[in-house]
Short mmCIF file of C-alpha atoms in Angstrom, two decimals:
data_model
loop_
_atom_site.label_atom_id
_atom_site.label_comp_id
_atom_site.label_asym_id
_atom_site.label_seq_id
_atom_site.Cartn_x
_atom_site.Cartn_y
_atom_site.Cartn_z
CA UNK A 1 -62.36 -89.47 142.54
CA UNK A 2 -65.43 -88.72 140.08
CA UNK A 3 -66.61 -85.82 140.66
CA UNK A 4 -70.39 -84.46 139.84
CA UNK A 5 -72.95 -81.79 139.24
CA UNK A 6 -76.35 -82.06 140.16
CA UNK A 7 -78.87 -80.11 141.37
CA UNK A 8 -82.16 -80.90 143.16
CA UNK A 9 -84.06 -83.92 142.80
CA UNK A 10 -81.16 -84.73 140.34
CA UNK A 11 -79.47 -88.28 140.91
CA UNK A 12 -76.87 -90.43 140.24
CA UNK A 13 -76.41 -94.32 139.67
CA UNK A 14 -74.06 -96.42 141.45
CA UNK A 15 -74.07 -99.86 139.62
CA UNK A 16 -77.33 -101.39 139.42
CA UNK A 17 -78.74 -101.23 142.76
CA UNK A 18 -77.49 -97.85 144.46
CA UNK A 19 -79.33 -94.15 144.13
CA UNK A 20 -78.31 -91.27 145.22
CA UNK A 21 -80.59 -88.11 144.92
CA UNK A 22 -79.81 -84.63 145.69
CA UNK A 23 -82.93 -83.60 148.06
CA UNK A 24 -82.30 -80.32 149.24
CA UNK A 25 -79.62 -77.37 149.38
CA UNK A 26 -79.86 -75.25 152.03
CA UNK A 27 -76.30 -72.44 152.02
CA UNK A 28 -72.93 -74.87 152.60
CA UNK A 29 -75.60 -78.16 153.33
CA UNK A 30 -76.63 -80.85 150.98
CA UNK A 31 -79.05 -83.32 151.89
CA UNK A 32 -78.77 -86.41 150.17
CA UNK A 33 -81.25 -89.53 149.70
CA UNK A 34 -79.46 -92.70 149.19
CA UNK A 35 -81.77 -95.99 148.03
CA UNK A 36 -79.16 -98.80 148.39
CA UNK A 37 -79.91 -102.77 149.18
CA UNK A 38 -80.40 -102.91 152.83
CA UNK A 39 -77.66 -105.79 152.45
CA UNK A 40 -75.22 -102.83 151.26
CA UNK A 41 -74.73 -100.66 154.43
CA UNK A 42 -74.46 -96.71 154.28
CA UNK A 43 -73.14 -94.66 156.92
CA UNK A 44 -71.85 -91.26 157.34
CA UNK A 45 -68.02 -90.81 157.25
CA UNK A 46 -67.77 -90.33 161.49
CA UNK A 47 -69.94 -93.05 161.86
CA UNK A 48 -67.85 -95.30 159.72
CA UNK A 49 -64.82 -94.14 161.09
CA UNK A 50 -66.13 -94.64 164.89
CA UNK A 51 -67.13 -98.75 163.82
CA UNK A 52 -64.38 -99.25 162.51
CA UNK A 53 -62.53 -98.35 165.22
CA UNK A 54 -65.28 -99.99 167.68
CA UNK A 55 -64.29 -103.03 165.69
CA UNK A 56 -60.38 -102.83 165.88
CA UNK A 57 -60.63 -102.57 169.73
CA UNK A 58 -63.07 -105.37 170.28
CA UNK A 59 -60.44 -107.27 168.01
CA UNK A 60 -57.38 -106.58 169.96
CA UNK A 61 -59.42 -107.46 173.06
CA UNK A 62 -59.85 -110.50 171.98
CA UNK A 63 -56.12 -111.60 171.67
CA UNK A 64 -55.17 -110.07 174.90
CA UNK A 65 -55.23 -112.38 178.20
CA UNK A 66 -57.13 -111.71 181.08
CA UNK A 67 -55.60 -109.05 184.01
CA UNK A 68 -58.03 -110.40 186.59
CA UNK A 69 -56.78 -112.80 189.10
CA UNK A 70 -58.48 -116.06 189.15
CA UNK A 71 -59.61 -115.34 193.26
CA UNK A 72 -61.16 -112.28 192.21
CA UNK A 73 -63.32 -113.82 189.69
CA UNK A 74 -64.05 -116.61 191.80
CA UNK A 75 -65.05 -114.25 194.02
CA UNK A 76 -67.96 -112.72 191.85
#
């Protein structure tokens, strides 16, 4: 891991096409401004974690068969 110093309004490059900026420091918080292609998606670390595992359920949905009897879906 590469790790950095910067301080407000400071920013560093990712590539060609990704900024991040230090925007504000406020005690143990750091706000951060992130310019990235919209193609590129950002998320925060929970959020990533919580698709990801979205994803993996919807997945193994897929591959299971159906528990509903055939009457009670005629049914509906």
């Amino acid at each position: 891991m590469l790790v950095l110093s910067r301080q407000r309004d400071e920013s560093i490059i990712i590539g060609d096409n990704i900024v991040i900026t230090i925007v504000d420091i406020r005690g143990d918080k750091v706000r951060l401004g992130i310019q990235a292609p919209t193609e590129i998606p950002v998320h925060r670390q929970e959020v990533y974690d919580a698709i990801q595992r979205e994803n993996a359920l919807k997945e193994s949905g897929e591959h299971r068969p159906s528990t509903q009897s055939p009457s009670k879906n005629a049914s509906e």
